[in-house]
Amino acid sequence: MPMWFEETYRSQLRFGLRVTAYHYRGRSEYQTIDIFETETFGRTLALDNVFQTSVGDEYQYHEMLVHPALSTAPSIERVLVIGGGDGGTVREVLRYPEVKHVTMVELDRQVVEACKQHLREFQVPWDDPRLELVFQDGVTYLQACQDRFDVVLVDGPDPVGPAEGLYQSPFYSSCRECLRADGVFAAQVEAPQLMHEDFTRIVKTLRGVFPRVDPYFGPVPIYVCGSWGFAYATNSGADPLAVRPERAELVEPVCRQWSRDIHRAAFVQSPLIRRRLVD
Ligand code: SAM
């Protein structure tokens, strides 16, 4: 058993966690899947040797991916989640009784099975009758999709391998087309500093598709360098800061990261990020 699990970023930077026990090691058709115990963050999931999520910090990512969109969208009855195999994203979506149906389209059934069994601390309500799981490539699913959604969330890994298409214009155009006129889209868009080329390219790609795109930010300690980027996009140009008080009152008591104050602060861009996005 290795004592450390290490992620290497572009052969330049290494981030490692000390491992105290292994729970699962597998190789699916698409990727390697590791779930192990770390002293710092508890149970941790890595795919293809890249840290994805951990019991100790997952709320910081999942709450910030979900609640900006779900607290502001005019309607949240029908939600589409692309990726998100660990289930943290759908858990946050299902907190709202207004949500009637969630379709989660995940490429890799083996990730979901491994997480159901070995990441139980995530407390994902996998048996919620409102949740429909589809095991398919998100790009292919959306190309054929005739449904319309109030909210679309993209919870994919880094833009390499099978996830590459989740960061390109044709996929974002399909997301826009499957949204209702006043619908809201949100996605993870990589690290604004360390991966600023990726971050800037992805936000600009989104801006080529949606009339209004607002990047926002949050800490995710398990991702290299800890500072993470998200994007909020609409067809309608709606203000992403217009949080509905009744929804905020519902989830704030259970949230550990998202709140109305954090929501407002998260949309503030540093001068450097702002400049990179207009250049
Ligand atoms: N929060 C994580 C991050 O930013 O690194 C992502 C976590 S979640 C585990 C990512 C999921 O996206 C994985 O389970 C992976 O199998 C899935 N995925 C990758 N490519 C996909 C695709 N083309 N369509 C649907 N799901 C995909």
Short mmCIF file of C-alpha atoms and ligand atoms in Angstrom, two decimals:
data_model
loop_
_atom_site.label_atom_id
_atom_site.label_comp_id
_atom_site.label_asym_id
_atom_site.label_seq_id
_atom_site.Cartn_x
_atom_site.Cartn_y
_atom_site.Cartn_z
CA MET A 1 0.00 0.00 0.00
CA PRO A 2 1.51 3.38 -0.97
CA MET A 3 1.88 5.73 1.98
CA TRP A 4 1.12 8.78 -0.12
CA PHE A 5 -1.30 9.41 -2.95
CA GLU A 6 0.14 12.04 -5.24
CA GLU A 7 -1.30 14.06 -8.09
CA THR A 8 1.15 15.62 -10.52
CA TYR A 9 0.10 18.71 -12.42
CA ARG A 10 1.79 19.12 -15.82
CA SER A 11 5.08 17.64 -14.48
CA GLN A 12 5.54 20.92 -12.56
CA LEU A 13 3.78 20.53 -9.30
CA ARG A 14 2.94 17.65 -7.01
CA PHE A 15 0.17 17.52 -4.41
CA GLY A 16 0.01 14.54 -2.08
CA LEU A 17 -1.99 13.19 0.81
CA ARG A 18 -0.87 10.61 3.32
CA VAL A 19 -2.95 7.46 2.95
CA THR A 20 -3.82 5.33 5.96
CA ALA A 21 -5.98 2.65 4.30
CA TYR A 22 -7.24 1.62 0.89
CA HIS A 23 -10.96 0.94 0.39
CA TYR A 24 -11.25 0.47 -3.37
CA ARG A 25 -8.96 0.25 -6.38
CA GLY A 26 -10.47 -0.45 -9.76
CA ARG A 27 -10.13 0.20 -13.44
CA SER A 28 -13.27 0.84 -15.45
CA GLU A 29 -13.63 1.05 -19.19
CA TYR A 30 -12.85 4.78 -18.86
CA GLN A 31 -10.51 5.42 -15.94
CA THR A 32 -8.78 4.21 -12.78
CA ILE A 33 -10.85 4.65 -9.61
CA ASP A 34 -9.26 4.92 -6.15
CA ILE A 35 -11.01 5.45 -2.83
CA PHE A 36 -8.76 5.66 0.20
CA GLU A 37 -8.51 7.06 3.70
CA THR A 38 -6.41 10.17 4.25
CA GLU A 39 -5.44 11.72 7.55
CA THR A 40 -6.25 15.23 6.32
CA PHE A 41 -9.58 14.83 4.52
CA GLY A 42 -10.90 11.36 5.42
CA ARG A 43 -12.19 9.21 2.58
CA THR A 44 -11.03 10.53 -0.76
CA LEU A 45 -11.85 9.73 -4.39
CA ALA A 46 -9.32 9.97 -7.21
CA LEU A 47 -9.89 9.22 -10.89
CA ASP A 48 -6.91 8.62 -13.17
CA ASN A 49 -4.67 9.79 -10.29
CA VAL A 50 -6.42 13.15 -9.98
CA PHE A 51 -8.12 14.06 -6.69
CA GLN A 52 -11.87 14.51 -7.24
CA THR A 53 -13.48 14.89 -3.85
CA SER A 54 -13.17 13.99 -0.18
CA VAL A 55 -15.39 13.70 2.87
CA GLY A 56 -13.45 16.56 4.49
CA ASP A 57 -13.92 19.21 1.83
CA GLU A 58 -16.61 18.04 -0.62
CA TYR A 59 -19.23 20.47 0.67
CA GLN A 60 -17.05 23.39 -0.42
CA TYR A 61 -17.25 22.25 -4.03
CA HIS A 62 -20.76 20.78 -4.20
CA GLU A 63 -22.55 23.61 -2.40
CA MET A 64 -20.84 26.21 -4.59
CA LEU A 65 -21.61 24.35 -7.81
CA VAL A 66 -25.28 23.87 -6.92
CA HIS A 67 -26.69 26.66 -4.75
CA PRO A 68 -25.80 29.73 -6.84
CA ALA A 69 -27.94 28.27 -9.66
CA LEU A 70 -30.64 26.62 -7.53
CA SER A 71 -31.13 29.65 -5.26
CA THR A 72 -31.66 32.04 -8.18
CA ALA A 73 -33.33 30.16 -11.08
CA PRO A 74 -36.98 31.19 -11.57
CA SER A 75 -38.04 27.54 -11.63
CA ILE A 76 -36.10 24.50 -10.38
CA GLU A 77 -38.55 21.69 -11.11
CA ARG A 78 -36.41 19.87 -13.66
CA VAL A 79 -32.65 19.69 -13.18
CA LEU A 80 -30.01 18.04 -15.36
CA VAL A 81 -26.61 17.08 -13.89
CA ILE A 82 -23.82 15.97 -16.23
CA GLY A 83 -21.07 13.92 -14.50
CA GLY A 84 -21.03 14.10 -10.72
CA GLY A 85 -20.53 10.35 -10.14
CA ASP A 86 -19.81 10.70 -6.41
CA GLY A 87 -23.36 12.02 -5.87
CA GLY A 88 -22.51 15.17 -3.90
CA THR A 89 -24.06 17.43 -6.53
CA VAL A 90 -27.40 15.61 -6.70
CA ARG A 91 -27.52 15.48 -2.89
CA GLU A 92 -27.42 19.30 -2.81
CA VAL A 93 -29.99 19.60 -5.64
CA LEU A 94 -32.40 17.25 -3.88
CA ARG A 95 -32.44 19.45 -0.77
CA TYR A 96 -35.10 21.61 -2.48
CA PRO A 97 -38.65 20.24 -2.30
CA GLU A 98 -39.43 22.37 -5.40
CA VAL A 99 -37.19 20.03 -7.42
CA LYS A 100 -39.47 17.43 -9.02
CA HIS A 101 -37.01 15.55 -11.20
CA VAL A 102 -33.22 15.28 -11.46
CA THR A 103 -31.57 13.53 -14.38
CA MET A 104 -27.93 12.69 -13.68
CA VAL A 105 -25.98 11.64 -16.77
CA GLU A 106 -22.74 9.97 -15.72
CA LEU A 107 -20.33 8.28 -18.09
CA ASP A 108 -19.03 5.66 -15.71
CA ARG A 109 -21.38 3.35 -13.80
CA GLN A 110 -18.40 1.94 -11.89
CA VAL A 111 -17.69 5.34 -10.26
CA VAL A 112 -21.26 5.48 -8.95
CA GLU A 113 -21.16 1.88 -7.69
CA ALA A 114 -17.80 2.42 -5.95
CA CYS A 115 -18.99 5.68 -4.33
CA LYS A 116 -22.31 4.17 -3.22
CA GLN A 117 -20.39 1.45 -1.42
CA HIS A 118 -17.28 3.24 -0.16
CA LEU A 119 -18.23 6.93 0.18
CA ARG A 120 -21.33 6.49 2.33
CA GLU A 121 -20.39 9.51 4.45
CA PHE A 122 -21.50 11.66 1.50
CA GLN A 123 -25.07 10.68 2.49
CA VAL A 124 -26.36 10.80 -1.06
CA PRO A 125 -30.09 9.97 -1.26
CA TRP A 126 -29.53 7.57 -4.17
CA ASP A 127 -33.02 6.07 -3.65
CA ASP A 128 -34.88 9.39 -3.88
CA PRO A 129 -37.68 8.74 -6.41
CA ARG A 130 -37.00 12.13 -8.02
CA LEU A 131 -33.53 10.98 -9.13
CA GLU A 132 -33.02 9.30 -12.49
CA LEU A 133 -29.55 7.94 -13.30
CA VAL A 134 -28.48 7.63 -16.92
CA PHE A 135 -25.12 6.02 -17.71
CA GLN A 136 -23.99 7.68 -20.91
CA ASP A 137 -21.52 10.21 -22.26
CA GLY A 138 -22.94 13.66 -21.47
CA VAL A 139 -22.09 15.01 -24.93
CA THR A 140 -23.93 12.17 -26.69
CA TYR A 141 -26.89 12.43 -24.30
CA LEU A 142 -27.38 16.12 -24.99
CA GLN A 143 -27.00 15.79 -28.74
CA ALA A 144 -30.13 13.62 -28.78
CA CYS A 145 -31.98 15.25 -25.87
CA GLN A 146 -35.46 16.61 -26.57
CA ASP A 147 -36.23 17.47 -22.92
CA ARG A 148 -36.17 20.96 -21.48
CA PHE A 149 -34.64 21.74 -18.07
CA ASP A 150 -34.83 24.61 -15.63
CA VAL A 151 -31.24 24.13 -14.48
CA VAL A 152 -28.24 22.37 -16.06
CA LEU A 153 -25.16 21.65 -13.91
CA VAL A 154 -21.90 20.25 -15.25
CA ASP A 155 -19.80 18.43 -12.65
CA GLY A 156 -17.01 16.99 -14.75
CA PRO A 157 -13.34 16.27 -14.07
CA ASP A 158 -10.47 18.14 -15.75
CA PRO A 159 -10.91 18.68 -19.51
CA VAL A 160 -8.89 15.67 -20.65
CA GLY A 161 -9.81 12.23 -21.95
CA PRO A 162 -13.53 11.45 -22.00
CA ALA A 163 -14.34 14.77 -20.28
CA GLU A 164 -12.70 16.97 -22.93
CA GLY A 165 -15.95 17.43 -24.86
CA LEU A 166 -17.66 18.80 -21.73
CA TYR A 167 -15.67 22.04 -22.12
CA GLN A 168 -16.23 22.73 -25.81
CA SER A 169 -18.68 24.93 -27.73
CA PRO A 170 -20.85 22.18 -29.26
CA PHE A 171 -21.59 20.76 -25.80
CA TYR A 172 -22.28 24.19 -24.30
CA SER A 173 -24.60 24.94 -27.24
CA SER A 174 -26.52 21.72 -26.51
CA CYS A 175 -26.77 22.79 -22.85
CA ARG A 176 -28.14 26.18 -23.90
CA GLU A 177 -30.66 24.59 -26.24
CA CYS A 178 -32.01 22.22 -23.60
CA LEU A 179 -32.55 25.05 -21.08
CA ARG A 180 -35.93 26.74 -20.73
CA ALA A 181 -35.90 30.41 -21.76
CA ASP A 182 -35.26 31.59 -18.19
CA GLY A 183 -33.12 28.58 -17.19
CA VAL A 184 -29.75 28.66 -15.44
CA PHE A 185 -26.54 26.80 -16.30
CA ALA A 186 -23.59 26.32 -13.92
CA ALA A 187 -20.34 24.39 -14.32
CA GLN A 188 -16.94 23.93 -12.78
CA VAL A 189 -14.37 25.73 -14.94
CA GLU A 190 -10.98 24.85 -13.41
CA ALA A 191 -8.56 26.85 -11.26
CA PRO A 192 -8.50 30.59 -11.97
CA GLN A 193 -4.82 31.06 -11.05
CA LEU A 194 -2.89 27.83 -11.51
CA MET A 195 -4.85 26.76 -14.58
CA HIS A 196 -5.64 30.25 -15.81
CA GLU A 197 -5.22 29.34 -19.49
CA ASP A 198 -7.87 26.62 -19.12
CA PHE A 199 -10.08 28.80 -16.92
CA THR A 200 -9.93 31.76 -19.32
CA ARG A 201 -10.48 29.61 -22.40
CA ILE A 202 -13.48 27.84 -20.86
CA VAL A 203 -15.17 31.07 -19.71
CA LYS A 204 -14.56 32.63 -23.13
CA THR A 205 -15.95 29.51 -24.83
CA LEU A 206 -19.07 29.82 -22.67
CA ARG A 207 -19.32 33.52 -23.56
CA GLY A 208 -19.34 32.53 -27.22
CA VAL A 209 -22.48 30.48 -26.54
CA PHE A 210 -24.50 32.17 -23.76
CA PRO A 211 -25.50 35.85 -23.81
CA ARG A 212 -24.47 36.26 -20.18
CA VAL A 213 -21.73 34.36 -18.30
CA ASP A 214 -20.50 35.29 -14.82
CA PRO A 215 -17.51 33.44 -13.36
CA TYR A 216 -17.47 32.89 -9.62
CA PHE A 217 -15.02 31.43 -7.16
CA GLY A 218 -14.62 29.31 -4.07
CA PRO A 219 -12.05 27.37 -2.09
CA VAL A 220 -11.67 23.63 -2.71
CA PRO A 221 -8.64 22.50 -0.67
CA ILE A 222 -8.24 19.12 -2.38
CA TYR A 223 -7.78 20.64 -5.84
CA VAL A 224 -4.21 21.68 -6.56
CA CYS A 225 -3.68 25.17 -5.12
CA GLY A 226 -7.13 25.20 -3.55
CA SER A 227 -8.79 28.06 -5.39
CA TRP A 228 -11.52 27.00 -7.79
CA GLY A 229 -13.59 28.55 -10.57
CA PHE A 230 -17.23 28.08 -11.56
CA ALA A 231 -19.40 29.76 -14.18
CA TYR A 232 -23.03 30.85 -14.05
CA ALA A 233 -24.71 31.37 -17.43
CA THR A 234 -28.17 32.22 -18.71
CA ASN A 235 -29.99 32.90 -21.95
CA SER A 236 -32.06 35.55 -20.22
CA GLY A 237 -29.21 37.70 -18.85
CA ALA A 238 -30.67 37.37 -15.34
CA ASP A 239 -28.74 38.78 -12.39
CA PRO A 240 -26.86 35.92 -10.67
CA LEU A 241 -26.98 37.83 -7.39
CA ALA A 242 -30.79 37.76 -7.21
CA VAL A 243 -31.05 34.99 -4.61
CA ARG A 244 -34.62 34.01 -3.70
CA PRO A 245 -34.90 34.46 0.07
CA GLU A 246 -37.29 31.54 0.55
CA ARG A 247 -34.80 29.14 -1.07
CA ALA A 248 -31.85 30.57 0.87
CA GLU A 249 -33.76 30.21 4.14
CA LEU A 250 -34.37 26.57 3.29
CA VAL A 251 -30.75 25.53 2.61
CA GLU A 252 -28.64 27.96 4.65
CA PRO A 253 -29.23 26.08 7.92
CA VAL A 254 -27.73 22.89 6.44
CA CYS A 255 -25.01 24.43 4.28
CA ARG A 256 -21.45 24.61 5.53
CA GLN A 257 -20.00 26.77 2.72
CA TRP A 258 -22.75 28.51 0.74
CA SER A 259 -24.68 31.39 2.26
CA ARG A 260 -26.11 34.62 0.89
CA ASP A 261 -22.96 36.50 2.01
CA ILE A 262 -20.62 33.95 0.41
CA HIS A 263 -22.76 34.00 -2.75
CA ARG A 264 -22.30 37.76 -3.14
CA ALA A 265 -18.57 37.59 -2.43
CA ALA A 266 -18.02 34.64 -4.78
CA PHE A 267 -18.90 36.68 -7.88
CA VAL A 268 -16.22 39.33 -7.24
CA GLN A 269 -13.43 39.10 -9.82
CA SER A 270 -9.84 40.14 -9.13
CA PRO A 271 -8.48 42.79 -11.54
CA LEU A 272 -6.16 40.22 -13.14
CA ILE A 273 -8.94 37.72 -13.80
CA ARG A 274 -11.18 40.46 -15.17
CA ARG A 275 -8.40 41.63 -17.50
CA ARG A 276 -7.65 38.14 -18.74
CA LEU A 277 -11.31 37.62 -19.56
CA VAL A 278 -11.59 40.78 -21.66
CA ASP A 279 -8.24 40.46 -23.52
N1 SAM B 1 -15.74 17.67 -8.76
C1 SAM B 1 -14.88 16.94 -9.58
C2 SAM B 1 -13.77 17.74 -10.18
O1 SAM B 1 -13.96 18.92 -10.50
O2 SAM B 1 -12.67 17.19 -10.31
C3 SAM B 1 -15.64 16.12 -10.53
C4 SAM B 1 -16.16 14.96 -9.78
S1 SAM B 1 -17.21 13.84 -10.58
C5 SAM B 1 -16.57 12.40 -9.84
C6 SAM B 1 -16.74 13.80 -12.27
C7 SAM B 1 -17.47 12.72 -13.02
O3 SAM B 1 -17.62 13.07 -14.39
C8 SAM B 1 -16.76 11.36 -12.98
O4 SAM B 1 -17.54 10.46 -12.26
C9 SAM B 1 -16.62 10.99 -14.46
O5 SAM B 1 -16.84 9.60 -14.71
C10 SAM B 1 -17.69 11.85 -15.10
N2 SAM B 1 -17.45 12.12 -16.53
C11 SAM B 1 -16.29 12.29 -17.19
N3 SAM B 1 -16.51 12.51 -18.48
C12 SAM B 1 -17.86 12.49 -18.67
C13 SAM B 1 -18.71 12.64 -19.80
N4 SAM B 1 -18.20 12.87 -21.02
N5 SAM B 1 -20.05 12.53 -19.61
C14 SAM B 1 -20.58 12.31 -18.38
N6 SAM B 1 -19.81 12.15 -17.28
C15 SAM B 1 -18.48 12.25 -17.41
#
